[in-house]
Tab-separated table of C-alpha atoms in Angstrom:
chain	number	residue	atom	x	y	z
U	1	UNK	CA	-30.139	49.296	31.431
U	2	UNK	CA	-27.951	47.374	34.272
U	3	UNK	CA	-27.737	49.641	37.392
U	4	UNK	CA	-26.723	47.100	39.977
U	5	UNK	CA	-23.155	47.555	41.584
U	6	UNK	CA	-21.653	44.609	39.799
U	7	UNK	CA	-21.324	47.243	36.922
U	8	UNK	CA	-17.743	48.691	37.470
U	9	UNK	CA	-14.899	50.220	34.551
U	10	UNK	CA	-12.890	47.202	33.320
U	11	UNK	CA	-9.545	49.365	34.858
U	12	UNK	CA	-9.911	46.472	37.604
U	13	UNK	CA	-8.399	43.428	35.429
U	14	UNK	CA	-7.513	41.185	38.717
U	15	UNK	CA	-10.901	39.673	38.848
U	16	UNK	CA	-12.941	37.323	36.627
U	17	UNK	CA	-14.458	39.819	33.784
U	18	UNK	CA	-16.627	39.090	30.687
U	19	UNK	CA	-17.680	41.264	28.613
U	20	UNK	CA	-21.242	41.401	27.494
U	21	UNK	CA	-23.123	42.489	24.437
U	22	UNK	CA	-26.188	43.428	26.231
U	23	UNK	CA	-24.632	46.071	28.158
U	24	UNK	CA	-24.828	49.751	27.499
U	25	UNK	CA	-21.600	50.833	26.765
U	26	UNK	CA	-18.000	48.657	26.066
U	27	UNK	CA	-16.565	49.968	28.994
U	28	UNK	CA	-18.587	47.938	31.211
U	29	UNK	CA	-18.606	44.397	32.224
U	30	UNK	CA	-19.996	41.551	34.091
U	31	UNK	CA	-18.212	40.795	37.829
U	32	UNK	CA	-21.097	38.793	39.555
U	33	UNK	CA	-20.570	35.627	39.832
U	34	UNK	CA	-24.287	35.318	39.667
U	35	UNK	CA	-25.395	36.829	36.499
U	36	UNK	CA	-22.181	35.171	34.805
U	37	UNK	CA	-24.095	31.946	35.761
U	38	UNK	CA	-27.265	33.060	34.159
U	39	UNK	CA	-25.432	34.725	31.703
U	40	UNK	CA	-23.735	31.241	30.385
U	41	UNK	CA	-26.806	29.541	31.330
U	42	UNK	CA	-28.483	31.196	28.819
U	43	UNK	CA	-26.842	30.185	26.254
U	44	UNK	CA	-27.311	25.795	27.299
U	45	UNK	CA	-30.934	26.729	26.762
U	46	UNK	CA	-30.724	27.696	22.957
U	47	UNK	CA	-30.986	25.075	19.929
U	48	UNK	CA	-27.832	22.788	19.840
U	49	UNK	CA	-27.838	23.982	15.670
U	50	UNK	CA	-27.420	27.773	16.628
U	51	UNK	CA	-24.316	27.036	18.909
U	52	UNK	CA	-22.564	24.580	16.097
U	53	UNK	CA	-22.746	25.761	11.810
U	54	UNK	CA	-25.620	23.956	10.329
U	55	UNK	CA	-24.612	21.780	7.497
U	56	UNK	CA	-22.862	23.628	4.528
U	57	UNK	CA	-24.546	22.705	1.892
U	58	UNK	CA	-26.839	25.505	2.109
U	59	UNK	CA	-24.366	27.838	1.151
U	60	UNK	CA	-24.297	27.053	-2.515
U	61	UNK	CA	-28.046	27.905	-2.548
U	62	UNK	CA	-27.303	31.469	-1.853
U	63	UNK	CA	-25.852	34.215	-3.748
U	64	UNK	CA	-23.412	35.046	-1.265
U	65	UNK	CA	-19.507	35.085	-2.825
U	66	UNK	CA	-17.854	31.779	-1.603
U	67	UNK	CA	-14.136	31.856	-0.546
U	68	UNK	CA	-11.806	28.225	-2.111
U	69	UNK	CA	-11.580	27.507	1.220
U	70	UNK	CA	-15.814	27.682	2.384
U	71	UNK	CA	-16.210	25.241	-0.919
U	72	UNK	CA	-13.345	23.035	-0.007
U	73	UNK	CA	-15.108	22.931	3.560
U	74	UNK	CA	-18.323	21.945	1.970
U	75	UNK	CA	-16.947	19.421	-0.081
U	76	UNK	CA	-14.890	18.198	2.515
U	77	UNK	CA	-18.380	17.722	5.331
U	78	UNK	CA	-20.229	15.554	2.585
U	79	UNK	CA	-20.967	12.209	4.533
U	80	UNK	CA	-22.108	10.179	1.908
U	81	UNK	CA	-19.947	10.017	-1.232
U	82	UNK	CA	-22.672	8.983	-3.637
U	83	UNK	CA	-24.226	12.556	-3.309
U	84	UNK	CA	-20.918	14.125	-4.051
U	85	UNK	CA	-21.691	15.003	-7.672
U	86	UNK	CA	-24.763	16.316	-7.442
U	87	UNK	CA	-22.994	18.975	-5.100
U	88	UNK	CA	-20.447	19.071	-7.659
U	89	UNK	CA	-23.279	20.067	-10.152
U	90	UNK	CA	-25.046	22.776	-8.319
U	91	UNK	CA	-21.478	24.168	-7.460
U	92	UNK	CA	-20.883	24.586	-10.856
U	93	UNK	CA	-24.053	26.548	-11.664
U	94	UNK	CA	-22.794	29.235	-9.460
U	95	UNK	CA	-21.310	32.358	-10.720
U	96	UNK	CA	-18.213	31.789	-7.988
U	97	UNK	CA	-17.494	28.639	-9.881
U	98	UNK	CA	-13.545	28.794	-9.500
U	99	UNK	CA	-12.167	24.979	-9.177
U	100	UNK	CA	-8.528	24.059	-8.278
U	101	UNK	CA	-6.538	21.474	-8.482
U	102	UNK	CA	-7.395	20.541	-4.597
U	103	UNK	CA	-10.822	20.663	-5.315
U	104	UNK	CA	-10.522	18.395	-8.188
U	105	UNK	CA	-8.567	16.143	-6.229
U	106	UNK	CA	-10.683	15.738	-3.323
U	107	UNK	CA	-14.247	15.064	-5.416
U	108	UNK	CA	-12.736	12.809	-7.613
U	109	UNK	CA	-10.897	10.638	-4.650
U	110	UNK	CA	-14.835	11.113	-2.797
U	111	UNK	CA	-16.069	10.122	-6.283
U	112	UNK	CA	-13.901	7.288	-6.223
U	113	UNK	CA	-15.179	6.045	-2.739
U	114	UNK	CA	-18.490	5.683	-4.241
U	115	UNK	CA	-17.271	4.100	-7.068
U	116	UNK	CA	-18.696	6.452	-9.455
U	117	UNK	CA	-16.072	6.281	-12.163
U	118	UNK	CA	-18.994	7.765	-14.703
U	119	UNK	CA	-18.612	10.657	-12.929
U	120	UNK	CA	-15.057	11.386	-12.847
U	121	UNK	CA	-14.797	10.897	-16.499
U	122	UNK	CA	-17.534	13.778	-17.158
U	123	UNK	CA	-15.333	16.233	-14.336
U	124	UNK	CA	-12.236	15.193	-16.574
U	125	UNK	CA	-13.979	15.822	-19.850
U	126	UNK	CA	-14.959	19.215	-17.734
U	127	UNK	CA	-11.508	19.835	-16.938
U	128	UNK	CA	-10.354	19.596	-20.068
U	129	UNK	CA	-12.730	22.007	-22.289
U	130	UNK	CA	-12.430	24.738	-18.997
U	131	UNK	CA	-8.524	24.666	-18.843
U	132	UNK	CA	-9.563	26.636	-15.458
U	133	UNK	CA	-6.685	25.860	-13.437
U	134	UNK	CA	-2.923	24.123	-14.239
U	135	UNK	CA	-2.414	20.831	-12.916
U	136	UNK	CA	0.226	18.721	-11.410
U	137	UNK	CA	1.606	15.304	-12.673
U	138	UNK	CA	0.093	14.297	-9.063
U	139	UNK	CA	-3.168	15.183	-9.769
U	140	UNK	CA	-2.816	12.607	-12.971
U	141	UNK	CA	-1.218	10.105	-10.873
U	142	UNK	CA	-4.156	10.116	-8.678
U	143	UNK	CA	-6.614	9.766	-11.699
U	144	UNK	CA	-4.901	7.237	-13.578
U	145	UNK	CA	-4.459	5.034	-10.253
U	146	UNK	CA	-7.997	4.971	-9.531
U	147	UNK	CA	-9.253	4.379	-13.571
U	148	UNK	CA	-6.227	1.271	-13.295
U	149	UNK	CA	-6.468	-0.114	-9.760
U	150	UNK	CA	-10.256	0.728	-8.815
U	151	UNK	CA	-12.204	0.560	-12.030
U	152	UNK	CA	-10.107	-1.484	-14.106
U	153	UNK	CA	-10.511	0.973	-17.012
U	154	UNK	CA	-7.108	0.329	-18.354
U	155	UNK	CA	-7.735	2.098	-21.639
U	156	UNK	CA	-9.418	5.178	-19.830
U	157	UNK	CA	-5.967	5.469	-17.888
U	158	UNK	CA	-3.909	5.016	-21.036
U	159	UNK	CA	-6.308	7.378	-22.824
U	160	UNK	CA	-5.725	10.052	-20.063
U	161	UNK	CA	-1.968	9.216	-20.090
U	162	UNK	CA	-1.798	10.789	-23.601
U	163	UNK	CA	-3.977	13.297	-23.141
U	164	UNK	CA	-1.843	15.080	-20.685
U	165	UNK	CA	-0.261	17.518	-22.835
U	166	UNK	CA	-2.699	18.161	-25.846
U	167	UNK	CA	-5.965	17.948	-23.428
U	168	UNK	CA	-4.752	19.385	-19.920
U	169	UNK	CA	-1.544	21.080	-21.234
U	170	UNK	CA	0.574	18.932	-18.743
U	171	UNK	CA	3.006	16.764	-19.910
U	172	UNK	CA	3.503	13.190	-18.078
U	173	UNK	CA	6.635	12.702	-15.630
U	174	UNK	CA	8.617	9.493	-16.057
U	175	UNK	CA	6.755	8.173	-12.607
U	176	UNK	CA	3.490	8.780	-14.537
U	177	UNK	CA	4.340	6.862	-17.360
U	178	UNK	CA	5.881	3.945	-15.358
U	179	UNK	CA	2.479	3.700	-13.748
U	180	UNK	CA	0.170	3.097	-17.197
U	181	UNK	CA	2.979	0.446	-17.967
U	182	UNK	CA	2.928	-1.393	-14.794
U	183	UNK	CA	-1.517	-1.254	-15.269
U	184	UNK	CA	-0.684	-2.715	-18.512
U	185	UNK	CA	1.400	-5.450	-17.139
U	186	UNK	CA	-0.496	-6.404	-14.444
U	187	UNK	CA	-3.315	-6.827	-16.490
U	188	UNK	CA	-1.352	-9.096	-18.518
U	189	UNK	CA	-2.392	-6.618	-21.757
U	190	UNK	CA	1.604	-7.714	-23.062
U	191	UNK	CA	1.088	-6.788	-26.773
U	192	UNK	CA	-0.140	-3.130	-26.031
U	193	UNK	CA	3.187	-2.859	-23.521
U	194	UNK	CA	6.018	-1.976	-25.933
U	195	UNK	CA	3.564	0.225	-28.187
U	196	UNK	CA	3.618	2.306	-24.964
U	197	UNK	CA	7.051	2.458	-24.475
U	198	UNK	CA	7.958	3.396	-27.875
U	199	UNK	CA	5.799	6.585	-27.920
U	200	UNK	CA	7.546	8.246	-24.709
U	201	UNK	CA	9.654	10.532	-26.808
U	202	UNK	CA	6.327	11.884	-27.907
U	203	UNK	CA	5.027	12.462	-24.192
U	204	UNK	CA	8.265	13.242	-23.799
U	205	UNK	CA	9.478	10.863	-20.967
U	206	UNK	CA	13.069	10.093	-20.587
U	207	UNK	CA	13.474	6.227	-19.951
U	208	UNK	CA	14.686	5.241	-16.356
U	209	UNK	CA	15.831	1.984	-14.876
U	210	UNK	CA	12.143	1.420	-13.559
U	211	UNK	CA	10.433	1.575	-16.887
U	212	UNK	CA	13.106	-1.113	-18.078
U	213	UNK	CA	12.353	-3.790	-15.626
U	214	UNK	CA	8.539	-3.017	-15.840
U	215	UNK	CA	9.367	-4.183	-19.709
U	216	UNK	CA	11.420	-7.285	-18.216
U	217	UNK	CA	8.635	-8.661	-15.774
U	218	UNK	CA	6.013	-8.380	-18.290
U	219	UNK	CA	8.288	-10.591	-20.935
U	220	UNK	CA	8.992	-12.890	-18.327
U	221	UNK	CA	5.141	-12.968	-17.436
U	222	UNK	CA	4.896	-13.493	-20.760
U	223	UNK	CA	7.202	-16.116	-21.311
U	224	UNK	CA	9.850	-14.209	-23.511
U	225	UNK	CA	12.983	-14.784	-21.447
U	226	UNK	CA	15.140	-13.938	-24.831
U	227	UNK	CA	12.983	-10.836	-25.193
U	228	UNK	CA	14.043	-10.015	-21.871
U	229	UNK	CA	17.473	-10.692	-21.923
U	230	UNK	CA	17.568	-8.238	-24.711
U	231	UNK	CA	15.992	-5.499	-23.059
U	232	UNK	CA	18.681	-6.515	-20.442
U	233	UNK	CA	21.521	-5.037	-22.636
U	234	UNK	CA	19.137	-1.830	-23.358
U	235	UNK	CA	20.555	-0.440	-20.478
U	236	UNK	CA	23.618	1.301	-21.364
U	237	UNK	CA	21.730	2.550	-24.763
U	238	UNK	CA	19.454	4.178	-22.563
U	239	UNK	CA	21.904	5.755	-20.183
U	240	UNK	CA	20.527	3.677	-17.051
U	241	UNK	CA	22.256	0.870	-15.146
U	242	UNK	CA	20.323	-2.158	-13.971
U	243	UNK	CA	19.780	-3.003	-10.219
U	244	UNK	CA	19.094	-5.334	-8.029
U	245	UNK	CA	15.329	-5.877	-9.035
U	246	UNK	CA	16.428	-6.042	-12.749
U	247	UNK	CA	18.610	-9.091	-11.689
U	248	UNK	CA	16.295	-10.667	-9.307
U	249	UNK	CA	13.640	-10.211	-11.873
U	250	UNK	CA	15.411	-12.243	-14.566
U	251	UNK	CA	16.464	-14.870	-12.045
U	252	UNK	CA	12.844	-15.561	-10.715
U	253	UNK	CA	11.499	-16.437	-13.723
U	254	UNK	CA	14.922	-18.454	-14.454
U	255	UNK	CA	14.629	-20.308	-11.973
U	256	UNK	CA	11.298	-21.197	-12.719
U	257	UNK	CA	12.356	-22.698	-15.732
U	258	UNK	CA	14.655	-24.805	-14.541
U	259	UNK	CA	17.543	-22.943	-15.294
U	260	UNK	CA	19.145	-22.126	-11.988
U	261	UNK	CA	22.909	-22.292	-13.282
U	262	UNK	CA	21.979	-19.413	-15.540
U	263	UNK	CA	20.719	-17.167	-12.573
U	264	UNK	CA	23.972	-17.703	-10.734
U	265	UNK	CA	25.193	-16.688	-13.777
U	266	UNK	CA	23.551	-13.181	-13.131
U	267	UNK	CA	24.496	-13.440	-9.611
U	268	UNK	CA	27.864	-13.594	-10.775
U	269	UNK	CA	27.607	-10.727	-13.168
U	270	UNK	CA	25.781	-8.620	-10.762
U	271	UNK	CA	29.090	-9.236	-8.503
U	272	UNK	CA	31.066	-8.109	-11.185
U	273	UNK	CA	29.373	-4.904	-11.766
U	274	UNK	CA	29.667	-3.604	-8.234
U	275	UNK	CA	25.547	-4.477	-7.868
U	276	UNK	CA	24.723	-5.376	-3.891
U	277	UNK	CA	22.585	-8.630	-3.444
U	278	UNK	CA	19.693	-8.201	-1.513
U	279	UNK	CA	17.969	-10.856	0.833
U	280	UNK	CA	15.410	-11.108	-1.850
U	281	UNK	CA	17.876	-12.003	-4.820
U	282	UNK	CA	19.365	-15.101	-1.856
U	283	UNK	CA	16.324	-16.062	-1.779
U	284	UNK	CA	15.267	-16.591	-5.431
U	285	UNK	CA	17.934	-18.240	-5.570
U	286	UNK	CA	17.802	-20.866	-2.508
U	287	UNK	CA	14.173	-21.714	-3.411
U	288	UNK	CA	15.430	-22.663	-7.259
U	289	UNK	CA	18.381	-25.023	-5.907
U	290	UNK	CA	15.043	-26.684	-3.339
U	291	UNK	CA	12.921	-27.269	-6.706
U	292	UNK	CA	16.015	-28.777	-8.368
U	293	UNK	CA	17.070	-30.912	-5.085
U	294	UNK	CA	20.025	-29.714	-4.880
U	295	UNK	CA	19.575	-28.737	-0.718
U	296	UNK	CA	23.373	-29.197	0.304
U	297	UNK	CA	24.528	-25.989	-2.530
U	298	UNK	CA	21.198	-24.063	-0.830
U	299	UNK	CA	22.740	-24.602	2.822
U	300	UNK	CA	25.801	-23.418	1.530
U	301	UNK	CA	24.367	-20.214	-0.047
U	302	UNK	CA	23.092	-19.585	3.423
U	303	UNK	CA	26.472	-19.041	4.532
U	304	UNK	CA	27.617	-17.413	1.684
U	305	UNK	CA	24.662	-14.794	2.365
U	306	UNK	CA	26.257	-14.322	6.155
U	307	UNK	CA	29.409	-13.786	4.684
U	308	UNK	CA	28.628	-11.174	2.090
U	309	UNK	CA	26.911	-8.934	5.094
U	310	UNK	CA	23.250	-10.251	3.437
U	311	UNK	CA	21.340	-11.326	6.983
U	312	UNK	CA	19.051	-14.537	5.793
U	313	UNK	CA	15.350	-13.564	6.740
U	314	UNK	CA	12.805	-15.975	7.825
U	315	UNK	CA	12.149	-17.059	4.573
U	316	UNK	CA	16.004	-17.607	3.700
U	317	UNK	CA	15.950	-20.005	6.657
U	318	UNK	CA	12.319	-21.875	5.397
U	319	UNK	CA	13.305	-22.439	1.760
U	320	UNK	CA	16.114	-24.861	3.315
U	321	UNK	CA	14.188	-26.104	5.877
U	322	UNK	CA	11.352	-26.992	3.032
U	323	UNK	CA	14.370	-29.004	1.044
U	324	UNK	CA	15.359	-30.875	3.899
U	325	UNK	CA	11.975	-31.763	4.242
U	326	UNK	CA	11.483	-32.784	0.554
U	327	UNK	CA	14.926	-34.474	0.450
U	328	UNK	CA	13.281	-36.584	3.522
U	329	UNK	CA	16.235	-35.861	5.914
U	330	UNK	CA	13.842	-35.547	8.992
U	331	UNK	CA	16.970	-35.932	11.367
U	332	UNK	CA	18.754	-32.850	9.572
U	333	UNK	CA	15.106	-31.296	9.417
U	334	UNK	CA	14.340	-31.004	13.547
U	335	UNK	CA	17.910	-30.139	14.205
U	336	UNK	CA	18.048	-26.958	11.958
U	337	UNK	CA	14.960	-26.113	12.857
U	338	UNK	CA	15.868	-26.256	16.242
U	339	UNK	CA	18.783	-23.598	15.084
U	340	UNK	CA	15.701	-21.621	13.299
U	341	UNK	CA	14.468	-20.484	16.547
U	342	UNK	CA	17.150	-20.200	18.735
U	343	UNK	CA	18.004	-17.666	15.777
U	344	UNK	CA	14.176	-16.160	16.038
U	345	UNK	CA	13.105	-17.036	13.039
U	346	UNK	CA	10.060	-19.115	13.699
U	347	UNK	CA	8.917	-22.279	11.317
U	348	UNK	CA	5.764	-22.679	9.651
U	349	UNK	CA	2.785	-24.931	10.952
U	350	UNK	CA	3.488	-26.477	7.682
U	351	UNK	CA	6.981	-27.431	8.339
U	352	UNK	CA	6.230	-28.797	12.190
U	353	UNK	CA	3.255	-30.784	9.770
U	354	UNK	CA	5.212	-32.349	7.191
U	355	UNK	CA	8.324	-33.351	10.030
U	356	UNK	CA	5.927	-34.346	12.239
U	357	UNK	CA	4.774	-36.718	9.556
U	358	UNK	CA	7.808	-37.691	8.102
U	359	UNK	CA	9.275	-38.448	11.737
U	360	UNK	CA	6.284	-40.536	12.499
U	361	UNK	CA	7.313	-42.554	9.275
U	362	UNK	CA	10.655	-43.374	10.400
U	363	UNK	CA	9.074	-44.360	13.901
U	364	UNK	CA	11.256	-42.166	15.554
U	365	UNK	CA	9.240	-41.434	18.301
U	366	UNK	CA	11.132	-39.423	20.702
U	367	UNK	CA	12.113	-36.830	18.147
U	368	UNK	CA	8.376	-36.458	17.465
U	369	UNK	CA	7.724	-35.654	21.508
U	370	UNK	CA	10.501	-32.457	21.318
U	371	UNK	CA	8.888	-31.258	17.774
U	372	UNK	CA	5.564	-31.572	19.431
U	373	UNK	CA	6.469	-29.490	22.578
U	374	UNK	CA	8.969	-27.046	20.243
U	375	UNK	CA	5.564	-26.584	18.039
U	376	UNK	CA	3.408	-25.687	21.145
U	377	UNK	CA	5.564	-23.103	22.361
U	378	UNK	CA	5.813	-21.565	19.531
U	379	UNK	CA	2.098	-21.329	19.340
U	380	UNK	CA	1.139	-23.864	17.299
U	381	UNK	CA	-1.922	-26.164	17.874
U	382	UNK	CA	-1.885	-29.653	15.813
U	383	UNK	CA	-5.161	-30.757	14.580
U	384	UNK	CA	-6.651	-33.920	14.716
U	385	UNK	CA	-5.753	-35.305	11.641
U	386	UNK	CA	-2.326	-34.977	12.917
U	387	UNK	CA	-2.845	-36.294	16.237
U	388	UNK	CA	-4.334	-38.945	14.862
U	389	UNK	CA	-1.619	-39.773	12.663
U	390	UNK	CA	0.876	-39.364	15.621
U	391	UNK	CA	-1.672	-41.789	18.084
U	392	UNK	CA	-1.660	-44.265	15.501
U	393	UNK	CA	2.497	-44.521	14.587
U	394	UNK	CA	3.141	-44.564	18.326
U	395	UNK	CA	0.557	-47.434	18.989
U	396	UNK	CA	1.881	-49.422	16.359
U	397	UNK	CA	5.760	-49.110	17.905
U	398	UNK	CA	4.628	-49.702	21.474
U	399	UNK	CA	2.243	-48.966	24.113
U	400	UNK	CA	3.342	-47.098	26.205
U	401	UNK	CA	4.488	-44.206	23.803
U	402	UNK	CA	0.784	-43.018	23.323
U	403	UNK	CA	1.314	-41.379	26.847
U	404	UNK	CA	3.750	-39.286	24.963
U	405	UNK	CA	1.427	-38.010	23.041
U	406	UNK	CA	-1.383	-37.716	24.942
U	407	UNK	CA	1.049	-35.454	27.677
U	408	UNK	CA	0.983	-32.755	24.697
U	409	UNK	CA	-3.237	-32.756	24.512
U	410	UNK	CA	-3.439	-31.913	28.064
U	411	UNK	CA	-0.027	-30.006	28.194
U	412	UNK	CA	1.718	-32.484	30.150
């Protein structure tokens, strides 16, 4: 027993008290300032693993009733992912065994990380003879994601995708569905596309506007524009109104074809239908007017963008710059990009290239000095093929322009 005078009755609260298990009786505590030194002291002097929980895993080797949240805890210290499902295993052997659908979710993404796709197929299979626990569409999404992004098991996610309601008594949301099709497209698996669509009365999925143009980009991948087109007038039959990526969709692959009057056709009939034009949709457009050379109705469409309320991004502002460029009007070239960044909308080291070039050409030799200094400020640093190419125009038009160029090496 304590007997020194530091023992007092803890009815004196205004100075530094802590009570201590080692004392005999709860109404006593520590006041000395030097036994509350030993006191903590003490405790720097045990085993760093009996102030801190030794690792987890030990838990599932005793009988001791574990709590969802002590096995989520376990599951959620494991370090290395590839040991995952051996945890998984012994967890399963216990007479706790009680999974949920966050439990699932977090060895199957851990699973994942190890790329042990094996494995999540058996704690599927598992899942679905069990039927321990309801799960969300989310917890699907999740699943079919990694089998089609990860693994590349396409058929596995389609396979799981239909299983939903017979297997796992869940039935598949629309965003679900839309997420098989777009693995399907992707992976350029075109004939197996519309033999998914047709069966979503059967998972009973209600067609949206986003499973539509996931049908329209994979004709177009596929080179069905007419296919396409049709599924274009689907719409209405389908109770869903096309947007702007339906549109811009079409025209992309429109305008890789060649046919650019037939996307501003669409532009026109978006217009019509109350449908806002994005930057994006500009944009499609501008770049199939550069392939066609026609620069002069792209400049104009710039305008028209302004006009509409559609601010021209960066890439609004190269596709025209690029046609100048191929149209050889160097002149016209430097002086919009010159407008390009006093708007902030830098150029490409590609564009300050091919001017550069093109300028050197026409021997105009002063205009290549400003691009050179305009290209250096905005961070740009030509490489010696270039200044090569710029050393050797200049010395064939005179002398005394090489110290032009040779101002910009040592930034003159």
């Amino acid at each position: 027993m304590l007997s020194r005078s530091f023992l007092v009755h803890s009815t004196k609260p205004h100075r530094l008290m802590l009570q201590c298990s080692v004392l005999p009786h709860p109404k006593f505590i520590i006041q000395d300032p030097i036994l509350i030194f030993l006191y903590f002291n003490s405790f720097s002097a045990l085993p760093s693993s009996s102030l801190s929980p030794p690792d987890t895993h030990y838990k599932l080797n005793h009988k001791d009733w574990l709590s969802t949240t002590e096995v989520m805890r376990i599951f959620e210290s494991i370090k290395d992912p590839n040991s995952v499902f051996s945890v998984w295993d012994q967890y399963t052997n216990r007479k706790d065994y009680k999974p949920n659908e966050a439990l699932y979710t977090l060895v199957i993404n851990k699973l994942a990380q190890a790329k042990n796709f094996d494995a999540i197929e058996d704690i599927m299979q598992r899942i679905k003879l069990e039927k321990s626990c309801r799960l969300s569409n989310g917890f699907f999404y999740n699943v079919i994601k990694i089998y089609g992004h990860l693994a590349g098991r396409i058929k596995v996610a389609m396979d799981t995708l239909f299983d939903m309601p017979r297997g796992y008594n869940c039935w598949p949301d629309v965003k679900t569905f839309n997420l098989v099709l777009n693995l399907l497209v992707s992976a350029r698996i075109f004939d197996v596309v519309h033999e998914i669509y047709e069966k979503a009365p059967i998972l009973g999925v209600e067609i949206d506007a986003c499973c539509l143009n996931i049908l329209i980009k994979g004709l177009c991948e596929n080179g069905d524009l007419e296919a396409a087109f049709y599924v274009l007038d689907e719409f209405p039959k389908q109770r869903c109104k096309p947007n702007v990526r339906t549109f811009s969709t079409l025209m992309h692959y429109l305008c890789a074809k060649g046919e650019v009057n037939q996307a501003f056709g669409l532009l026109d009939r978006m217009e019509n239908e109350g449908i806002e034009v994005d930057t994006i949709t500009f944009n499609i457009l501008i770049s199939g007017l550069r392939k066609r050379g026609r620069i002069e109705e792209g400049m104009e469409l710039l305008v028209k963008m302004k006009l509409k309320g559609c601010e021209p991004n960066a890439g609004s502002y190269q596709e025209v710059l690029y046609g100048l460029l191929d149209a050889g009007k160097f002149s016209e070239a430097k002086d919009f990009m010159d407008r390009m960044v006093c708007e902030g909308n830098g150029p490409s080291f590609v564009s300050y290239k091919k001017l550069i070039d093109g300028l050197c050409k026409e021997k105009l030799i002063g205009e290549v000095d400003c691009v050179l200094k305009q290209m250096l400020k905005q961070g740009f640093v030509p490489k010696m093929g270039m200044w090569k190419h710029i050393v050797g125009s200049m010395l064939s038009e005179s002398g005394d322009c090489t110290s032009i160029c040779f101002s910009q090496v040592i930034g003159g």
